[in-house]
Amino acid sequence: EVQMVESGGGLVQPGGSLRLSCAASGFTFSRYAMSWVRQAPGKGLEWVSVISGSGGSTYYADSVKGRFTISRDNSKSMLYLQTNSLRAEDTAVYYCAKDSPAGGKYVELDYWGQGTLITVSS
Amino acid sequence: QTVVTQEPSLTVSPGGTVTLTCASSTGAVTSACYPNWFQQKPGQAPRALIYNTSNKHSWTPARFSGSLLGGKAALTLSGVQPEDEAEYYCLLYCGGDRVFGGGTKLTVL
């Protein structure tokens, strides 16, 4: 069974940092790109970042570029999101999702975790 | 930055048919944008329904179908069930970033 479990969210002050983790299981982790997607309270979905299966390629939404860093440890089937210089508008539930097979042209985002909440407030 | 637009809300009767659309600010949506569709119910994570315009996941009910319609991506629900009441999001990947639409709240009434 494919499963993603996020952790690491919490309450942080503006300007602070948090590192989110996502433990993946049930598939060959290194063969898939992985994404982070967030959802502010009562709002829609916003794609945040994607990392290739090897970890060699990363892409970010303009809203987080230069502040967030995506990474992965294929030996542990773990995905990470380092979030720095947090702002109130970063308050959201952060989901990790299995994105697409290595070398694939299209996005699937077929499996999602239950999310972890980051609240940025003083 | 591409803006992806969906109908904010739609209402359909049980057993009816409804089509949700997904438009891009940069022009016509084509298969090269690999449209995806997701369903989200309150308090739950999104669930993938359609990828690459019209491909269904193994769990996607047969009454859901994806297509291109008049320069937009489209999700059609045929024989709507009460449990289809939810928020629906499209995602476009037109060679650049992945961009979600704002979502369509579907009411079954």
PDB file of C-alpha atoms in Angstrom:
ATOM      1  CA  GLU A   1       0.000   0.000   0.000  1.00  0.00           C
ATOM      2  CA  VAL A   2       1.375   3.370  -1.023  1.00  0.00           C
ATOM      3  CA  GLN A   3       1.529   5.747   1.910  1.00  0.00           C
ATOM      4  CA  MET A   4       2.952   9.182   2.668  1.00  0.00           C
ATOM      5  CA  VAL A   5       3.157  10.539   6.210  1.00  0.00           C
ATOM      6  CA  GLU A   6       4.150  14.153   6.780  1.00  0.00           C
ATOM      7  CA  SER A   7       5.548  15.587   9.993  1.00  0.00           C
ATOM      8  CA  GLY A   8       7.354  18.638  11.293  1.00  0.00           C
ATOM      9  CA  GLY A   9       4.650  21.280  11.165  1.00  0.00           C
ATOM     10  CA  GLY A  10       3.891  23.613  14.031  1.00  0.00           C
ATOM     11  CA  LEU A  11       3.617  27.184  15.224  1.00  0.00           C
ATOM     12  CA  VAL A  12       6.503  29.435  14.228  1.00  0.00           C
ATOM     13  CA  GLN A  13       7.112  33.160  14.431  1.00  0.00           C
ATOM     14  CA  PRO A  14       7.485  35.290  11.308  1.00  0.00           C
ATOM     15  CA  GLY A  15      11.023  34.986  10.014  1.00  0.00           C
ATOM     16  CA  GLY A  16      11.436  31.560  11.549  1.00  0.00           C
ATOM     17  CA  SER A  17      12.178  28.171  10.022  1.00  0.00           C
ATOM     18  CA  LEU A  18      10.773  24.674  10.030  1.00  0.00           C
ATOM     19  CA  ARG A  19      11.823  21.452   8.351  1.00  0.00           C
ATOM     20  CA  LEU A  20       9.008  19.275   7.071  1.00  0.00           C
ATOM     21  CA  SER A  21       9.491  15.553   6.517  1.00  0.00           C
ATOM     22  CA  CYS A  22       7.525  13.037   4.495  1.00  0.00           C
ATOM     23  CA  ALA A  23       8.005   9.305   4.992  1.00  0.00           C
ATOM     24  CA  ALA A  24       7.040   7.357   1.888  1.00  0.00           C
ATOM     25  CA  SER A  25       6.370   3.646   1.593  1.00  0.00           C
ATOM     26  CA  GLY A  26       4.807   1.078  -0.711  1.00  0.00           C
ATOM     27  CA  PHE A  27       6.642   2.043  -3.909  1.00  0.00           C
ATOM     28  CA  THR A  28      10.177   2.373  -5.254  1.00  0.00           C
ATOM     29  CA  PHE A  29      10.789   5.869  -3.961  1.00  0.00           C
ATOM     30  CA  SER A  30      13.811   6.719  -6.094  1.00  0.00           C
ATOM     31  CA  ARG A  31      11.886   6.088  -9.301  1.00  0.00           C
ATOM     32  CA  TYR A  32       9.474   8.964  -8.751  1.00  0.00           C
ATOM     33  CA  ALA A  33       9.562  12.713  -8.593  1.00  0.00           C
ATOM     34  CA  MET A  34       7.935  14.064  -5.452  1.00  0.00           C
ATOM     35  CA  SER A  35       6.080  17.310  -4.841  1.00  0.00           C
ATOM     36  CA  TRP A  36       4.996  19.504  -1.983  1.00  0.00           C
ATOM     37  CA  VAL A  37       1.586  21.166  -2.280  1.00  0.00           C
ATOM     38  CA  ARG A  38       0.078  23.528   0.278  1.00  0.00           C
ATOM     39  CA  GLN A  39      -3.371  24.768   1.168  1.00  0.00           C
ATOM     40  CA  ALA A  40      -3.988  27.873   3.242  1.00  0.00           C
ATOM     41  CA  PRO A  41      -6.985  27.695   5.591  1.00  0.00           C
ATOM     42  CA  GLY A  42     -10.187  27.903   3.567  1.00  0.00           C
ATOM     43  CA  LYS A  43      -8.264  28.403   0.319  1.00  0.00           C
ATOM     44  CA  GLY A  44      -7.328  26.359  -2.731  1.00  0.00           C
ATOM     45  CA  LEU A  45      -4.352  24.184  -3.521  1.00  0.00           C
ATOM     46  CA  GLU A  46      -0.983  25.730  -4.368  1.00  0.00           C
ATOM     47  CA  TRP A  47       1.883  23.719  -5.811  1.00  0.00           C
ATOM     48  CA  VAL A  48       5.102  24.542  -3.933  1.00  0.00           C
ATOM     49  CA  SER A  49       8.003  22.461  -5.197  1.00  0.00           C
ATOM     50  CA  VAL A  50       9.057  19.290  -7.003  1.00  0.00           C
ATOM     51  CA  ILE A  51      12.210  17.200  -6.927  1.00  0.00           C
ATOM     52  CA  SER A  52      13.268  14.578  -9.443  1.00  0.00           C
ATOM     53  CA  GLY A  53      13.724  10.953  -8.485  1.00  0.00           C
ATOM     54  CA  SER A  54      17.493  11.298  -8.291  1.00  0.00           C
ATOM     55  CA  GLY A  55      17.263  14.604  -6.460  1.00  0.00           C
ATOM     56  CA  GLY A  56      19.295  16.290  -9.160  1.00  0.00           C
ATOM     57  CA  SER A  57      16.552  18.630 -10.351  1.00  0.00           C
ATOM     58  CA  THR A  58      14.374  20.882  -8.254  1.00  0.00           C
ATOM     59  CA  TYR A  59      11.751  23.491  -9.096  1.00  0.00           C
ATOM     60  CA  TYR A  60       9.880  25.994  -6.962  1.00  0.00           C
ATOM     61  CA  ALA A  61       6.850  28.224  -7.136  1.00  0.00           C
ATOM     62  CA  ASP A  62       7.791  31.893  -7.336  1.00  0.00           C
ATOM     63  CA  SER A  63       6.121  32.477  -3.962  1.00  0.00           C
ATOM     64  CA  VAL A  64       8.710  30.335  -2.143  1.00  0.00           C
ATOM     65  CA  LYS A  65      11.766  30.556  -4.379  1.00  0.00           C
ATOM     66  CA  GLY A  66      14.868  31.460  -2.387  1.00  0.00           C
ATOM     67  CA  ARG A  67      13.200  30.679   0.955  1.00  0.00           C
ATOM     68  CA  PHE A  68      12.251  26.988   0.705  1.00  0.00           C
ATOM     69  CA  THR A  69      14.502  24.058  -0.200  1.00  0.00           C
ATOM     70  CA  ILE A  70      13.272  20.626  -1.235  1.00  0.00           C
ATOM     71  CA  SER A  71      15.457  17.568  -0.776  1.00  0.00           C
ATOM     72  CA  ARG A  72      15.207  13.811  -0.509  1.00  0.00           C
ATOM     73  CA  ASP A  73      17.040  10.813   0.939  1.00  0.00           C
ATOM     74  CA  ASN A  74      16.349   7.851  -1.304  1.00  0.00           C
ATOM     75  CA  SER A  75      18.093   5.447   1.070  1.00  0.00           C
ATOM     76  CA  LYS A  76      15.433   6.260   3.675  1.00  0.00           C
ATOM     77  CA  SER A  77      12.484   6.981   1.314  1.00  0.00           C
ATOM     78  CA  MET A  78      12.224  10.423   2.858  1.00  0.00           C
ATOM     79  CA  LEU A  79      11.238  13.772   1.357  1.00  0.00           C
ATOM     80  CA  TYR A  80      11.993  17.081   3.046  1.00  0.00           C
ATOM     81  CA  LEU A  81      11.049  20.729   2.783  1.00  0.00           C
ATOM     82  CA  GLN A  82      13.211  23.257   4.576  1.00  0.00           C
ATOM     83  CA  THR A  83      11.176  26.399   5.042  1.00  0.00           C
ATOM     84  CA  ASN A  84      13.016  29.611   5.978  1.00  0.00           C
ATOM     85  CA  SER A  85      12.051  33.252   6.376  1.00  0.00           C
ATOM     86  CA  LEU A  86       8.473  32.224   7.000  1.00  0.00           C
ATOM     87  CA  ARG A  87       5.688  34.732   6.511  1.00  0.00           C
ATOM     88  CA  ALA A  88       2.087  34.822   7.655  1.00  0.00           C
ATOM     89  CA  GLU A  89       1.022  33.930   4.128  1.00  0.00           C
ATOM     90  CA  ASP A  90       2.941  30.648   4.380  1.00  0.00           C
ATOM     91  CA  THR A  91       0.390  29.440   6.932  1.00  0.00           C
ATOM     92  CA  ALA A  92      -1.079  26.324   5.362  1.00  0.00           C
ATOM     93  CA  VAL A  93      -1.395  22.582   5.440  1.00  0.00           C
ATOM     94  CA  TYR A  94       1.561  21.148   3.547  1.00  0.00           C
ATOM     95  CA  TYR A  95       1.009  17.921   1.635  1.00  0.00           C
ATOM     96  CA  CYS A  96       3.620  15.696   0.077  1.00  0.00           C
ATOM     97  CA  ALA A  97       2.558  13.829  -3.018  1.00  0.00           C
ATOM     98  CA  LYS A  98       4.012  11.218  -5.339  1.00  0.00           C
ATOM     99  CA  ASP A  99       4.412  13.242  -8.513  1.00  0.00           C
ATOM    100  CA  SER A 100       5.473  11.367 -11.651  1.00  0.00           C
ATOM    101  CA  PRO A 101       7.675   8.473 -12.764  1.00  0.00           C
ATOM    102  CA  ALA A 102      11.287   9.277 -13.610  1.00  0.00           C
ATOM    103  CA  GLY A 103      11.495  10.373 -17.205  1.00  0.00           C
ATOM    104  CA  GLY A 104       7.737  10.796 -17.415  1.00  0.00           C
ATOM    105  CA  LYS A 105       6.389  13.783 -19.302  1.00  0.00           C
ATOM    106  CA  TYR A 106       3.193  14.183 -17.346  1.00  0.00           C
ATOM    107  CA  VAL A 107       2.250  14.790 -13.726  1.00  0.00           C
ATOM    108  CA  GLU A 108       0.201  12.258 -11.806  1.00  0.00           C
ATOM    109  CA  LEU A 109       0.182  13.393  -8.160  1.00  0.00           C
ATOM    110  CA  ASP A 110      -1.623  10.126  -7.541  1.00  0.00           C
ATOM    111  CA  TYR A 111      -0.916   9.592  -3.838  1.00  0.00           C
ATOM    112  CA  TRP A 112      -1.034  12.246  -1.123  1.00  0.00           C
ATOM    113  CA  GLY A 113      -0.295  12.329   2.562  1.00  0.00           C
ATOM    114  CA  GLN A 114      -2.705  13.758   5.123  1.00  0.00           C
ATOM    115  CA  GLY A 115      -0.660  16.934   5.489  1.00  0.00           C
ATOM    116  CA  THR A 116       1.075  18.842   8.248  1.00  0.00           C
ATOM    117  CA  LEU A 117       0.071  22.337   9.348  1.00  0.00           C
ATOM    118  CA  ILE A 118       2.465  25.260   9.518  1.00  0.00           C
ATOM    119  CA  THR A 119       1.129  28.277  11.370  1.00  0.00           C
ATOM    120  CA  VAL A 120       3.196  31.446  11.101  1.00  0.00           C
ATOM    121  CA  SER A 121       2.171  33.897  13.794  1.00  0.00           C
ATOM    122  CA  SER A 122       3.658  36.040  16.518  1.00  0.00           C
TER     123      SER A 122
ATOM    124  CA  GLN B   1       2.840  33.523 -13.994  1.00  0.00           C
ATOM    125  CA  THR B   2       0.082  31.409 -15.516  1.00  0.00           C
ATOM    126  CA  VAL B   3      -3.366  31.801 -13.981  1.00  0.00           C
ATOM    127  CA  VAL B   4      -5.680  28.803 -14.195  1.00  0.00           C
ATOM    128  CA  THR B   5      -9.392  29.559 -13.965  1.00  0.00           C
ATOM    129  CA  GLN B   6     -12.259  27.293 -12.955  1.00  0.00           C
ATOM    130  CA  GLU B   7     -15.943  27.964 -12.314  1.00  0.00           C
ATOM    131  CA  PRO B   8     -16.223  28.966  -8.624  1.00  0.00           C
ATOM    132  CA  SER B   9     -19.337  26.895  -8.106  1.00  0.00           C
ATOM    133  CA  LEU B  10     -21.765  24.617  -9.912  1.00  0.00           C
ATOM    134  CA  THR B  11     -24.945  22.854  -8.888  1.00  0.00           C
ATOM    135  CA  VAL B  12     -26.229  19.589 -10.298  1.00  0.00           C
ATOM    136  CA  SER B  13     -29.152  17.299  -9.513  1.00  0.00           C
ATOM    137  CA  PRO B  14     -28.556  13.691  -8.498  1.00  0.00           C
ATOM    138  CA  GLY B  15     -28.357  11.537 -11.606  1.00  0.00           C
ATOM    139  CA  GLY B  16     -27.558  14.509 -13.791  1.00  0.00           C
ATOM    140  CA  THR B  17     -24.518  15.426 -15.824  1.00  0.00           C
ATOM    141  CA  VAL B  18     -22.185  18.341 -15.230  1.00  0.00           C
ATOM    142  CA  THR B  19     -19.006  19.581 -16.883  1.00  0.00           C
ATOM    143  CA  LEU B  20     -16.325  21.503 -15.036  1.00  0.00           C
ATOM    144  CA  THR B  21     -13.766  23.445 -17.051  1.00  0.00           C
ATOM    145  CA  CYS B  22     -10.194  24.635 -16.606  1.00  0.00           C
ATOM    146  CA  ALA B  23      -8.788  27.551 -18.598  1.00  0.00           C
ATOM    147  CA  SER B  24      -5.293  28.969 -18.878  1.00  0.00           C
ATOM    148  CA  SER B  25      -4.414  32.662 -19.026  1.00  0.00           C
ATOM    149  CA  THR B  26      -1.726  31.904 -21.595  1.00  0.00           C
ATOM    150  CA  GLY B  27      -4.104  30.517 -24.206  1.00  0.00           C
ATOM    151  CA  ALA B  28      -5.777  27.284 -25.188  1.00  0.00           C
ATOM    152  CA  VAL B  29      -5.237  24.274 -22.972  1.00  0.00           C
ATOM    153  CA  THR B  30      -3.850  21.421 -25.027  1.00  0.00           C
ATOM    154  CA  SER B  31      -2.792  17.878 -24.279  1.00  0.00           C
ATOM    155  CA  ALA B  32       0.736  19.267 -23.854  1.00  0.00           C
ATOM    156  CA  CYS B  33      -0.477  20.781 -20.573  1.00  0.00           C
ATOM    157  CA  TYR B  34      -1.181  17.272 -19.278  1.00  0.00           C
ATOM    158  CA  PRO B  35      -4.311  18.326 -17.337  1.00  0.00           C
ATOM    159  CA  ASN B  36      -5.009  16.675 -14.004  1.00  0.00           C
ATOM    160  CA  TRP B  37      -8.181  16.708 -11.915  1.00  0.00           C
ATOM    161  CA  PHE B  38      -8.507  16.229  -8.152  1.00  0.00           C
ATOM    162  CA  GLN B  39     -11.425  15.904  -5.762  1.00  0.00           C
ATOM    163  CA  GLN B  40     -11.288  17.203  -2.212  1.00  0.00           C
ATOM    164  CA  LYS B  41     -13.891  16.783   0.499  1.00  0.00           C
ATOM    165  CA  PRO B  42     -13.881  18.833   3.718  1.00  0.00           C
ATOM    166  CA  GLY B  43     -11.172  17.788   6.139  1.00  0.00           C
ATOM    167  CA  GLN B  44      -9.600  15.368   3.688  1.00  0.00           C
ATOM    168  CA  ALA B  45      -6.511  15.361   1.502  1.00  0.00           C
ATOM    169  CA  PRO B  46      -7.071  15.770  -2.234  1.00  0.00           C
ATOM    170  CA  ARG B  47      -7.750  12.615  -4.218  1.00  0.00           C
ATOM    171  CA  ALA B  48      -6.461  12.253  -7.769  1.00  0.00           C
ATOM    172  CA  LEU B  49      -9.114  11.517 -10.398  1.00  0.00           C
ATOM    173  CA  ILE B  50      -7.672  12.159 -13.869  1.00  0.00           C
ATOM    174  CA  TYR B  51      -4.163  12.612 -15.281  1.00  0.00           C
ATOM    175  CA  ASN B  52      -2.797  13.403 -18.719  1.00  0.00           C
ATOM    176  CA  THR B  53      -6.123  14.863 -19.893  1.00  0.00           C
ATOM    177  CA  SER B  54      -8.273  11.738 -19.795  1.00  0.00           C
ATOM    178  CA  ASN B  55      -6.484   8.897 -18.019  1.00  0.00           C
ATOM    179  CA  LYS B  56      -8.237   7.523 -14.951  1.00  0.00           C
ATOM    180  CA  HIS B  57      -6.560   6.113 -11.875  1.00  0.00           C
ATOM    181  CA  SER B  58      -7.535   2.633 -10.810  1.00  0.00           C
ATOM    182  CA  TRP B  59      -9.869   4.031  -8.150  1.00  0.00           C
ATOM    183  CA  THR B  60     -11.590   6.651 -10.328  1.00  0.00           C
ATOM    184  CA  PRO B  61     -15.293   5.892 -10.759  1.00  0.00           C
ATOM    185  CA  ALA B  62     -16.390   5.323 -14.350  1.00  0.00           C
ATOM    186  CA  ARG B  63     -18.789   8.273 -14.191  1.00  0.00           C
ATOM    187  CA  PHE B  64     -15.817  10.687 -14.185  1.00  0.00           C
ATOM    188  CA  SER B  65     -14.187  11.520 -17.519  1.00  0.00           C
ATOM    189  CA  GLY B  66     -11.622  14.046 -18.681  1.00  0.00           C
ATOM    190  CA  SER B  67     -11.299  15.767 -22.042  1.00  0.00           C
ATOM    191  CA  LEU B  68     -10.385  18.932 -23.897  1.00  0.00           C
ATOM    192  CA  LEU B  69     -13.316  21.150 -24.777  1.00  0.00           C
ATOM    193  CA  GLY B  70     -13.229  24.465 -26.573  1.00  0.00           C
ATOM    194  CA  GLY B  71      -9.648  25.285 -25.594  1.00  0.00           C
ATOM    195  CA  LYS B  72     -10.117  24.212 -22.010  1.00  0.00           C
ATOM    196  CA  ALA B  73      -9.595  21.065 -20.005  1.00  0.00           C
ATOM    197  CA  ALA B  74     -12.871  19.546 -18.884  1.00  0.00           C
ATOM    198  CA  LEU B  75     -14.078  17.107 -16.251  1.00  0.00           C
ATOM    199  CA  THR B  76     -17.490  15.572 -16.890  1.00  0.00           C
ATOM    200  CA  LEU B  77     -19.501  13.746 -14.251  1.00  0.00           C
ATOM    201  CA  SER B  78     -22.305  11.597 -15.659  1.00  0.00           C
ATOM    202  CA  GLY B  79     -24.937  10.159 -13.355  1.00  0.00           C
ATOM    203  CA  VAL B  80     -23.880  12.337 -10.432  1.00  0.00           C
ATOM    204  CA  GLN B  81     -24.107  10.768  -6.984  1.00  0.00           C
ATOM    205  CA  PRO B  82     -24.655  12.628  -3.686  1.00  0.00           C
ATOM    206  CA  GLU B  83     -21.137  11.639  -2.621  1.00  0.00           C
ATOM    207  CA  ASP B  84     -19.712  13.615  -5.556  1.00  0.00           C
ATOM    208  CA  GLU B  85     -20.418  16.845  -3.693  1.00  0.00           C
ATOM    209  CA  ALA B  86     -16.917  18.239  -3.181  1.00  0.00           C
ATOM    210  CA  GLU B  87     -14.341  20.778  -4.327  1.00  0.00           C
ATOM    211  CA  TYR B  88     -12.678  19.932  -7.627  1.00  0.00           C
ATOM    212  CA  TYR B  89      -9.276  21.250  -8.690  1.00  0.00           C
ATOM    213  CA  CYS B  90      -7.532  21.095 -12.024  1.00  0.00           C
ATOM    214  CA  LEU B  91      -3.763  21.254 -12.469  1.00  0.00           C
ATOM    215  CA  LEU B  92      -1.911  22.263 -15.605  1.00  0.00           C
ATOM    216  CA  TYR B  93       1.718  21.491 -16.406  1.00  0.00           C
ATOM    217  CA  CYS B  94       2.390  23.320 -19.650  1.00  0.00           C
ATOM    218  CA  GLY B  95       6.144  22.824 -19.720  1.00  0.00           C
ATOM    219  CA  GLY B  96       6.811  25.197 -16.855  1.00  0.00           C
ATOM    220  CA  ASP B  97       5.520  25.133 -13.325  1.00  0.00           C
ATOM    221  CA  ARG B  98       2.653  23.080 -12.106  1.00  0.00           C
ATOM    222  CA  VAL B  99      -0.337  25.414 -11.560  1.00  0.00           C
ATOM    223  CA  PHE B 100      -3.599  24.622  -9.815  1.00  0.00           C
ATOM    224  CA  GLY B 101      -6.878  26.222 -10.653  1.00  0.00           C
ATOM    225  CA  GLY B 102      -8.839  27.983  -7.952  1.00  0.00           C
ATOM    226  CA  GLY B 103     -11.271  25.105  -7.573  1.00  0.00           C
ATOM    227  CA  THR B 104     -14.946  24.472  -8.310  1.00  0.00           C
ATOM    228  CA  LYS B 105     -17.346  23.783  -5.467  1.00  0.00           C
ATOM    229  CA  LEU B 106     -19.806  21.223  -6.776  1.00  0.00           C
ATOM    230  CA  THR B 107     -23.139  21.033  -4.988  1.00  0.00           C
ATOM    231  CA  VAL B 108     -25.435  18.060  -5.559  1.00  0.00           C
ATOM    232  CA  LEU B 109     -28.973  19.223  -4.897  1.00  0.00           C
TER     233      LEU B 109
END
